[in-house]
Coordinates of C-alpha atoms in Angstrom, one line a residue:
M223 CA -19.1 -15.2 -2.8
A224 CA -19.0 -11.4 -2.5
R225 CA -21.0 -9.1 -3.9
V226 CA -19.5 -7.4 -7.0
E227 CA -22.6 -6.1 -9.1
T228 CA -24.4 -2.8 -8.9
S229 CA -28.3 -2.7 -8.2
P230 CA -30.9 0.2 -8.1
S231 CA -30.2 0.7 -4.4
R232 CA -26.3 0.4 -4.9
P233 CA -25.9 2.1 -7.9
Y234 CA -21.9 2.9 -8.1
H235 CA -19.3 0.3 -8.6
L236 CA -16.9 2.4 -6.9
I237 CA -16.9 5.8 -4.9
I238 CA -13.7 7.7 -4.4
F239 CA -13.8 9.0 -1.0
G240 CA -11.4 12.0 0.0
A241 CA -11.2 12.8 -3.9
S242 CA -10.3 16.3 -3.4
G243 CA -7.4 15.7 -1.3
F244 CA -3.8 15.4 -2.9
T245 CA -3.7 11.8 -3.4
G246 CA -7.6 11.5 -4.1
Q247 CA -7.4 13.9 -7.2
F248 CA -4.8 11.3 -9.2
V249 CA -6.9 8.4 -8.2
V250 CA -9.9 10.4 -9.9
E251 CA -7.7 10.8 -13.1
E252 CA -6.7 7.0 -12.9
V253 CA -10.4 6.0 -12.6
A254 CA -11.1 8.2 -15.5
R255 CA -8.6 6.8 -17.6
V256 CA -9.4 3.0 -17.1
A257 CA -13.3 3.2 -16.6
S258 CA -13.5 1.1 -19.8
E259 CA -12.1 -1.8 -17.8
G260 CA -15.1 -1.9 -15.7
P261 CA -17.7 -4.6 -15.8
N262 CA -18.9 -5.1 -19.4
G263 CA -16.8 -2.1 -20.2
N264 CA -18.9 0.2 -18.2
L265 CA -17.6 1.4 -14.8
K266 CA -20.3 3.2 -12.6
W267 CA -18.4 5.7 -10.2
A268 CA -18.6 8.7 -8.2
V269 CA -16.7 11.0 -6.0
A270 CA -17.3 11.9 -2.4
G271 CA -15.7 14.3 0.4
R272 CA -16.6 17.1 2.6
S273 CA -17.0 20.0 0.1
K274 CA -19.3 19.9 -3.0
Q275 CA -17.3 22.7 -4.4
K276 CA -13.9 21.3 -4.0
L277 CA -15.2 17.8 -5.3
E278 CA -16.5 19.7 -8.5
K279 CA -13.2 21.6 -9.0
V280 CA -11.1 18.2 -9.1
L281 CA -13.7 16.8 -11.6
E282 CA -13.3 20.1 -13.7
Q283 CA -9.2 19.6 -13.2
A284 CA -9.5 15.9 -14.3
A285 CA -11.5 17.0 -17.2
A286 CA -9.1 19.6 -18.5
E287 CA -6.1 17.2 -18.0
L288 CA -7.5 14.3 -19.6
S289 CA -9.5 15.9 -22.1
K290 CA -12.7 14.3 -20.8
P291 CA -15.3 16.9 -20.8
E292 CA -17.9 14.2 -19.6
L293 CA -16.2 14.1 -16.4
R294 CA -17.9 17.5 -15.0
S295 CA -21.0 15.2 -15.0
V296 CA -19.6 12.4 -12.5
D297 CA -21.9 12.1 -9.4
V298 CA -20.7 14.0 -6.1
I299 CA -21.5 12.6 -2.8
V300 CA -21.1 14.8 0.3
A301 CA -19.8 12.9 3.1
D302 CA -17.6 13.6 6.2
V303 CA -15.7 11.2 8.6
G304 CA -17.1 13.5 11.5
E305 CA -20.7 12.4 10.4
P306 CA -21.2 8.9 10.6
D307 CA -24.6 8.9 9.2
S308 CA -23.2 10.5 5.9
L309 CA -20.7 7.9 5.7
A310 CA -23.2 5.0 6.1
A311 CA -25.3 6.9 3.2
M312 CA -22.3 6.7 1.1
C313 CA -21.4 3.3 1.4
K314 CA -24.8 1.9 0.8
Q315 CA -24.4 3.1 -2.8
A316 CA -21.2 1.5 -3.3
V317 CA -20.0 -1.9 -4.2
I318 CA -16.5 -0.7 -3.2
V319 CA -15.1 2.5 -1.5
L320 CA -11.7 3.7 -2.3
N321 CA -10.6 5.5 0.7
C322 CA -8.2 8.2 0.4
V323 CA -8.7 10.1 3.7
G324 CA -5.5 10.0 5.9
P325 CA -3.7 9.7 7.9
Y326 CA -5.5 6.8 8.4
R327 CA -5.1 6.2 12.2
F328 CA -6.9 9.3 12.8
F329 CA -9.7 8.9 10.0
G330 CA -9.6 5.3 8.5
E331 CA -11.5 3.3 11.2
Q332 CA -14.8 5.3 10.9
M333 CA -14.6 4.4 7.2
V334 CA -14.0 0.7 7.7
K335 CA -16.8 0.6 10.2
A336 CA -19.2 2.4 7.9
S337 CA -18.2 -0.1 5.2
V338 CA -18.8 -3.3 7.2
E339 CA -21.9 -2.2 8.6
N340 CA -23.1 -1.1 5.3
G341 CA -21.9 -4.0 3.2
A342 CA -19.1 -2.2 0.9
H343 CA -15.8 -3.3 0.1
H344 CA -13.3 -1.2 1.3
I345 CA -9.7 -0.4 0.1
D346 CA -7.4 1.8 1.3
I347 CA -3.9 2.9 0.7
S348 CA -2.4 3.0 4.2
G349 CA 1.2 2.2 5.2
E350 CA 0.5 2.3 8.8
P351 CA 1.0 -1.2 10.3
Q352 CA -0.6 -0.3 13.6
F353 CA -4.1 0.9 11.5
L354 CA -3.7 -2.0 9.1
E355 CA -3.1 -4.6 11.8
G356 CA -5.8 -3.2 14.2
M357 CA -8.4 -3.2 11.6
Q358 CA -8.0 -6.7 11.2
F359 CA -8.1 -7.5 15.0
N360 CA -11.1 -5.4 15.3
Y361 CA -13.1 -6.0 12.1
D362 CA -12.2 -9.3 10.5
S363 CA -14.9 -11.4 12.0
Q364 CA -17.5 -8.9 11.3
A365 CA -16.5 -8.4 7.6
A366 CA -16.3 -12.2 7.4
E367 CA -20.0 -12.3 8.6
K368 CA -21.2 -9.8 6.2
G369 CA -19.4 -10.9 3.3
V370 CA -17.3 -7.7 2.9
Y371 CA -13.8 -7.3 1.9
I372 CA -11.4 -5.1 3.7
I373 CA -8.1 -4.7 1.9
G374 CA -5.6 -2.4 3.1
S375 CA -2.1 -1.3 1.8
C376 CA -3.2 -1.1 -1.8
G377 CA -0.8 1.3 -3.1
F378 CA 2.7 1.6 -3.4
D379 CA 2.5 0.3 0.3
S380 CA 2.6 -2.5 0.0
I381 CA 1.1 -4.0 -3.6
P382 CA 4.8 -3.9 -5.1
A383 CA 6.2 -5.7 -2.0
D384 CA 3.6 -8.2 -1.6
M385 CA 2.6 -9.3 -4.8
G386 CA 6.3 -9.2 -5.8
V387 CA 7.0 -11.9 -3.2
L388 CA 4.3 -14.1 -4.6
F389 CA 5.6 -13.4 -8.2
T390 CA 9.1 -14.3 -7.4
R391 CA 7.7 -17.6 -5.8
D392 CA 5.6 -18.3 -8.4
Q393 CA 8.5 -17.9 -11.0
F394 CA 10.8 -20.1 -9.2
K395 CA 11.0 -23.6 -10.2
G396 CA 10.8 -25.4 -6.8
T397 CA 10.3 -24.4 -3.2
L398 CA 11.2 -20.8 -2.4
T399 CA 12.2 -20.1 1.3
A400 CA 13.5 -16.7 1.5
V401 CA 13.6 -13.2 -0.5
E402 CA 15.1 -9.9 0.0
S403 CA 13.9 -6.9 -1.5
F404 CA 15.7 -3.7 -2.3
L405 CA 14.0 -0.6 -3.4
T406 CA 15.5 2.2 -5.1
F407 CA 14.3 5.6 -6.5
G408 CA 14.8 7.6 -9.8
A409 CA 14.2 11.4 -10.3
G410 CA 14.5 14.0 -13.1
E411 CA 16.4 17.2 -13.2
D412 CA 13.9 18.8 -10.9
G413 CA 14.2 16.2 -8.0
G414 CA 11.1 14.7 -6.4
C415 CA 9.1 14.9 -3.0
I416 CA 6.4 13.7 -1.4
H417 CA 3.2 15.4 0.0
D418 CA 3.4 15.7 3.9
G419 CA 0.5 13.7 4.4
T420 CA 3.0 10.6 4.5
W421 CA 5.3 12.5 6.8
Q422 CA 2.6 13.1 9.3
S423 CA 1.7 9.4 9.3
A424 CA 5.5 8.6 10.0
V425 CA 5.7 11.0 12.9
H426 CA 2.6 9.6 14.4
G427 CA 3.5 6.1 13.8
F428 CA 7.2 6.2 15.3
S429 CA 5.8 8.1 18.5
E430 CA 3.2 5.2 19.0
G431 CA 5.2 2.5 18.2
H432 CA 4.9 0.5 21.7
E433 CA 1.1 0.3 20.8
L434 CA 1.9 -1.8 17.7
T435 CA 3.8 -4.3 20.0
T436 CA 0.5 -4.4 22.3
L437 CA -1.5 -5.0 19.6
R438 CA 0.3 -7.9 18.3
K439 CA 0.4 -9.7 21.5
K440 CA -3.3 -9.8 21.3
F441 CA -3.4 -11.9 18.2
N442 CA -1.7 -14.8 20.1
H443 CA 0.1 -15.9 16.8
K444 CA 2.3 -18.9 16.7
P445 CA 5.6 -18.1 15.3
L446 CA 5.5 -19.0 11.4
P447 CA 7.7 -22.2 10.7
T448 CA 10.8 -21.8 8.9
V449 CA 11.5 -23.9 5.8
G450 CA 14.9 -24.4 4.7
S451 CA 17.9 -22.6 6.1
K452 CA 16.9 -19.5 8.5
M453 CA 17.7 -16.2 6.6
K454 CA 20.5 -14.0 7.9
R455 CA 19.1 -10.3 8.6
R456 CA 21.5 -7.6 7.2
G457 CA 22.7 -4.6 9.5
N458 CA 21.3 -1.2 9.9
L459 CA 23.6 0.2 7.3
F460 CA 25.3 -1.9 4.8
F461 CA 26.6 -1.7 1.3
C462 CA 24.6 -3.8 -1.0
N463 CA 27.0 -5.3 -3.9
E464 CA 23.8 -6.2 -6.1
I465 CA 22.5 -2.7 -5.9
E466 CA 25.8 -0.9 -5.6
Q467 CA 24.2 1.5 -3.0
Y468 CA 24.4 1.6 0.7
S469 CA 21.3 0.3 2.1
V470 CA 19.2 0.2 5.2
P471 CA 16.3 -1.7 6.5
F472 CA 12.9 -0.6 4.7
M473 CA 10.8 1.3 7.8
G474 CA 7.5 1.1 6.1
S475 CA 4.6 -1.3 6.3
D476 CA 5.8 -3.8 3.6
P477 CA 7.7 -6.6 6.1
S478 CA 4.5 -6.4 8.1
V479 CA 2.0 -6.9 5.2
V480 CA 4.2 -9.7 3.6
K481 CA 4.6 -11.6 6.9
R482 CA 0.5 -11.4 7.3
T483 CA -0.1 -12.5 3.6
Q484 CA 2.4 -15.4 4.4
R485 CA 0.7 -16.5 7.4
F486 CA -2.6 -16.5 5.6
L487 CA -1.2 -18.8 3.1
V488 CA 0.1 -21.3 5.8
E489 CA -3.1 -21.3 7.9
E490 CA -5.8 -21.0 5.2
H491 CA -3.9 -23.1 2.3
Q492 CA -1.3 -24.9 4.1
E493 CA 1.2 -23.4 1.8
K494 CA 5.1 -22.9 2.9
P495 CA 5.8 -19.5 4.0
V496 CA 8.8 -17.3 2.7
Q497 CA 10.9 -15.4 4.9
Y498 CA 11.5 -11.9 3.8
G499 CA 13.8 -8.9 4.4
A500 CA 13.2 -5.4 3.1
Y501 CA 15.8 -2.8 2.4
V502 CA 15.9 0.5 0.7
G503 CA 19.1 1.8 -1.4
I504 CA 19.9 5.3 -0.2
G505 CA 23.1 5.9 -2.5
G506 CA 26.4 6.9 -2.0
I507 CA 28.4 8.1 1.2
G508 CA 27.1 11.7 1.1
N509 CA 23.4 10.7 1.3
V510 CA 24.6 8.3 4.4
F511 CA 25.7 11.1 6.3
K512 CA 22.5 13.0 5.5
M513 CA 20.4 10.1 6.7
L514 CA 22.3 9.6 9.7
F515 CA 21.6 13.3 10.7
A516 CA 18.1 13.6 9.6
G517 CA 17.2 10.2 11.3
L518 CA 19.2 11.3 14.3
I519 CA 17.0 14.4 14.5
F520 CA 13.7 12.8 13.7
W521 CA 14.3 10.0 16.5
L522 CA 14.9 12.8 19.0
F523 CA 12.0 14.8 18.2
V524 CA 9.5 12.5 17.8
K525 CA 9.6 11.4 21.3
F526 CA 8.3 14.6 22.8
S527 CA 5.2 16.5 21.8
F528 CA 7.2 19.8 21.3
G529 CA 9.5 18.0 18.9
R530 CA 6.4 16.5 17.2
K531 CA 5.1 19.7 16.5
L532 CA 8.0 21.0 15.0
L533 CA 8.5 18.1 12.6
L534 CA 4.8 18.5 11.5
K535 CA 5.1 22.1 11.1
H536 CA 8.4 22.0 8.9
P537 CA 8.5 19.0 7.0
E538 CA 10.8 19.9 4.1
F539 CA 13.2 21.3 6.6
F540 CA 13.8 18.1 8.7
S541 CA 13.3 15.6 5.8
F542 CA 16.0 17.5 3.4
G543 CA 13.3 18.4 0.9
V544 CA 12.0 14.8 0.8
F545 CA 8.6 15.8 2.1
S546 CA 6.7 19.2 1.8
K547 CA 3.3 20.7 2.4
E548 CA 2.7 21.4 -1.5
G549 CA 4.0 17.8 -3.1
P550 CA 5.5 17.1 -6.2
T551 CA 4.9 19.2 -9.5
R552 CA 3.4 17.2 -12.3
K553 CA 7.0 17.3 -13.9
Q554 CA 8.7 15.8 -11.1
M555 CA 6.0 13.2 -11.1
K556 CA 6.4 12.5 -14.5
E557 CA 10.2 12.0 -14.4
S558 CA 10.4 9.9 -11.3
T559 CA 10.5 6.1 -11.0
F560 CA 10.9 3.3 -8.6
Q561 CA 12.4 -0.1 -8.8
F562 CA 12.4 -3.0 -6.6
D563 CA 14.8 -6.1 -6.9
F564 CA 14.0 -9.2 -5.3
F565 CA 16.9 -11.7 -4.8
G566 CA 15.2 -14.9 -3.8
E567 CA 16.7 -18.5 -2.7
G568 CA 15.4 -21.7 -2.4
Y569 CA 15.5 -25.6 -3.0
T570 CA 15.0 -26.5 -6.9
E571 CA 12.5 -29.2 -7.8
G572 CA 13.5 -32.5 -6.1
Q573 CA 15.3 -31.3 -3.4
D574 CA 14.5 -31.4 -0.1
P575 CA 14.3 -28.1 2.0
S576 CA 15.0 -30.0 5.3
Q577 CA 18.3 -31.1 4.0
G578 CA 21.2 -28.7 3.4
K579 CA 21.3 -25.3 2.2
P580 CA 19.3 -23.8 -0.4
N581 CA 20.9 -24.7 -4.0
G582 CA 18.6 -22.4 -6.4
K583 CA 18.6 -18.7 -6.8
I584 CA 16.3 -16.3 -8.3
R585 CA 16.1 -12.3 -9.2
T586 CA 13.0 -10.5 -10.4
V587 CA 12.3 -6.7 -10.7
I588 CA 9.4 -4.5 -10.3
K589 CA 9.7 -1.3 -12.0
G590 CA 7.3 1.6 -12.0
P591 CA 6.6 5.2 -12.3
E592 CA 6.4 7.9 -9.5
C593 CA 5.8 5.7 -6.5
A594 CA 2.9 7.8 -4.3
Y595 CA 0.9 9.7 -7.0
V596 CA 1.3 7.6 -10.2
A597 CA 2.0 4.0 -8.9
T598 CA -0.1 4.3 -6.0
P599 CA -3.3 5.3 -7.9
I600 CA -2.5 2.7 -10.6
A601 CA -2.4 -0.2 -7.8
M602 CA -5.3 1.0 -6.0
V603 CA -7.8 1.3 -8.8
Q604 CA -6.4 -2.0 -10.4
S605 CA -6.9 -3.7 -7.2
A606 CA -10.9 -2.4 -7.3
L607 CA -11.4 -3.5 -10.9
T608 CA -9.6 -7.0 -9.9
I609 CA -12.6 -7.4 -7.4
L610 CA -15.2 -6.5 -9.9
N611 CA -14.0 -8.4 -12.6
E612 CA -12.7 -11.5 -10.8
P613 CA -14.8 -12.5 -8.0
T614 CA -14.5 -16.2 -8.6
A615 CA -10.7 -16.0 -8.1
L616 CA -11.1 -14.3 -4.8
P617 CA -11.5 -15.9 -1.1
K618 CA -14.9 -17.4 -0.6
K619 CA -15.4 -15.5 2.7
G620 CA -15.3 -12.0 3.8
G621 CA -12.9 -10.4 6.3
V622 CA -9.8 -8.1 6.5
Y623 CA -7.2 -9.0 4.0
T624 CA -3.7 -8.0 2.5
P625 CA -3.1 -7.4 -1.1
G626 CA -1.4 -11.2 -1.3
A627 CA -3.7 -13.1 0.3
L628 CA -6.8 -11.7 -1.7
F629 CA -5.5 -11.3 -4.9
A630 CA -3.1 -14.3 -5.0
K631 CA -5.2 -16.2 -7.4
T632 CA -6.1 -13.3 -9.4
T633 CA -4.5 -11.8 -12.7
L634 CA -3.5 -8.5 -10.7
T635 CA 0.3 -8.7 -11.4
D636 CA -0.9 -9.0 -15.3
R637 CA -3.1 -5.8 -15.0
L638 CA -0.4 -3.9 -13.1
H639 CA 2.3 -4.9 -15.8
K640 CA -0.2 -3.6 -18.5
H641 CA -0.5 -0.5 -16.7
G642 CA 3.2 0.3 -16.3
I643 CA 4.0 -1.4 -13.1
E644 CA 6.1 -4.2 -14.6
F645 CA 7.1 -7.8 -13.3
T646 CA 10.1 -9.1 -14.9
V647 CA 12.4 -11.9 -14.1
L648 CA 16.1 -11.6 -14.7

């Protein structure tokens, strides 16, 4: 069983690395809110990053925002991804490192390496399949030897999708064989936007997509078996009657993460895999034209160095305001929401999946607050608390895991539900 207890030489349950970044500041606030949920009601934590001054400012801001003056005395650790010795010193002090420093394709591997070598579990909120799968290829065996968990995509990418598929499977009375998810967003009168760090990841990810194909060939995976009828894939643009919106395939990490979880469950636990399709609702016909225009420009520009520089320099212009260098205001965050609708089909109890078409359906829903800076910190922090509080429900050996692979036997969905990311069956 992996180590989850502090010691004199490893005094912190959690260290938030990149705490002064745009996302990191909200992770700090979330940890402060739920510190009483730590082991024995006492979570020992610290913040880390390059600038002591900026870290102290974030703690000051959190103290004021939450009316918790004691946050000003939280320990500060100076560590820099460009200085491996500082990363090693930090990791030696933590049971778990919450890594908020992105884009992960540039800065993530240094932290994973330091975590594995120095015995700290590592949680990130990456939505970059190439980074996530690359870490599995490069560090899974080393993490297993060290008894360390490396868990990627523990934010909005891809906790709701990955845990949502497992929740739907567990609620279905019989053998669930296929699930489609439809993601929609809500915003208040001021609208909403996302900080351009996510935009940067998308630009670099799409420009280097061929590298992901090469990486996947190295795994030499056998195709997952298909249980029951093969799921029909939707088109690239279609009107979804279930959510009454035009929809497109979801281009984030969710399909990759869910498939890796299903592969783990097949290979390690001999469970039947669930086929998965991920889509996002984009609204009415006006939004369709906007998306087509923005998508065409993005696709043309991302292929060339000069185009990528323009995309990175002017995220607000090229994304029609969806991404910005300033990020959302607290008012926008407070008024924004997300919803995943999962539509599953399978074979009810007593029915043979090898015979005939699926005869059972299920619909589940996950609703939550603003996705990037409210739901993501909740998911990340609850993932860490689950490791600390439920070690016997986790896989016995270390390794590089998806959320679903690591948390399938835990109460993570209940913890998320309690904190506003609600799982329900319709």
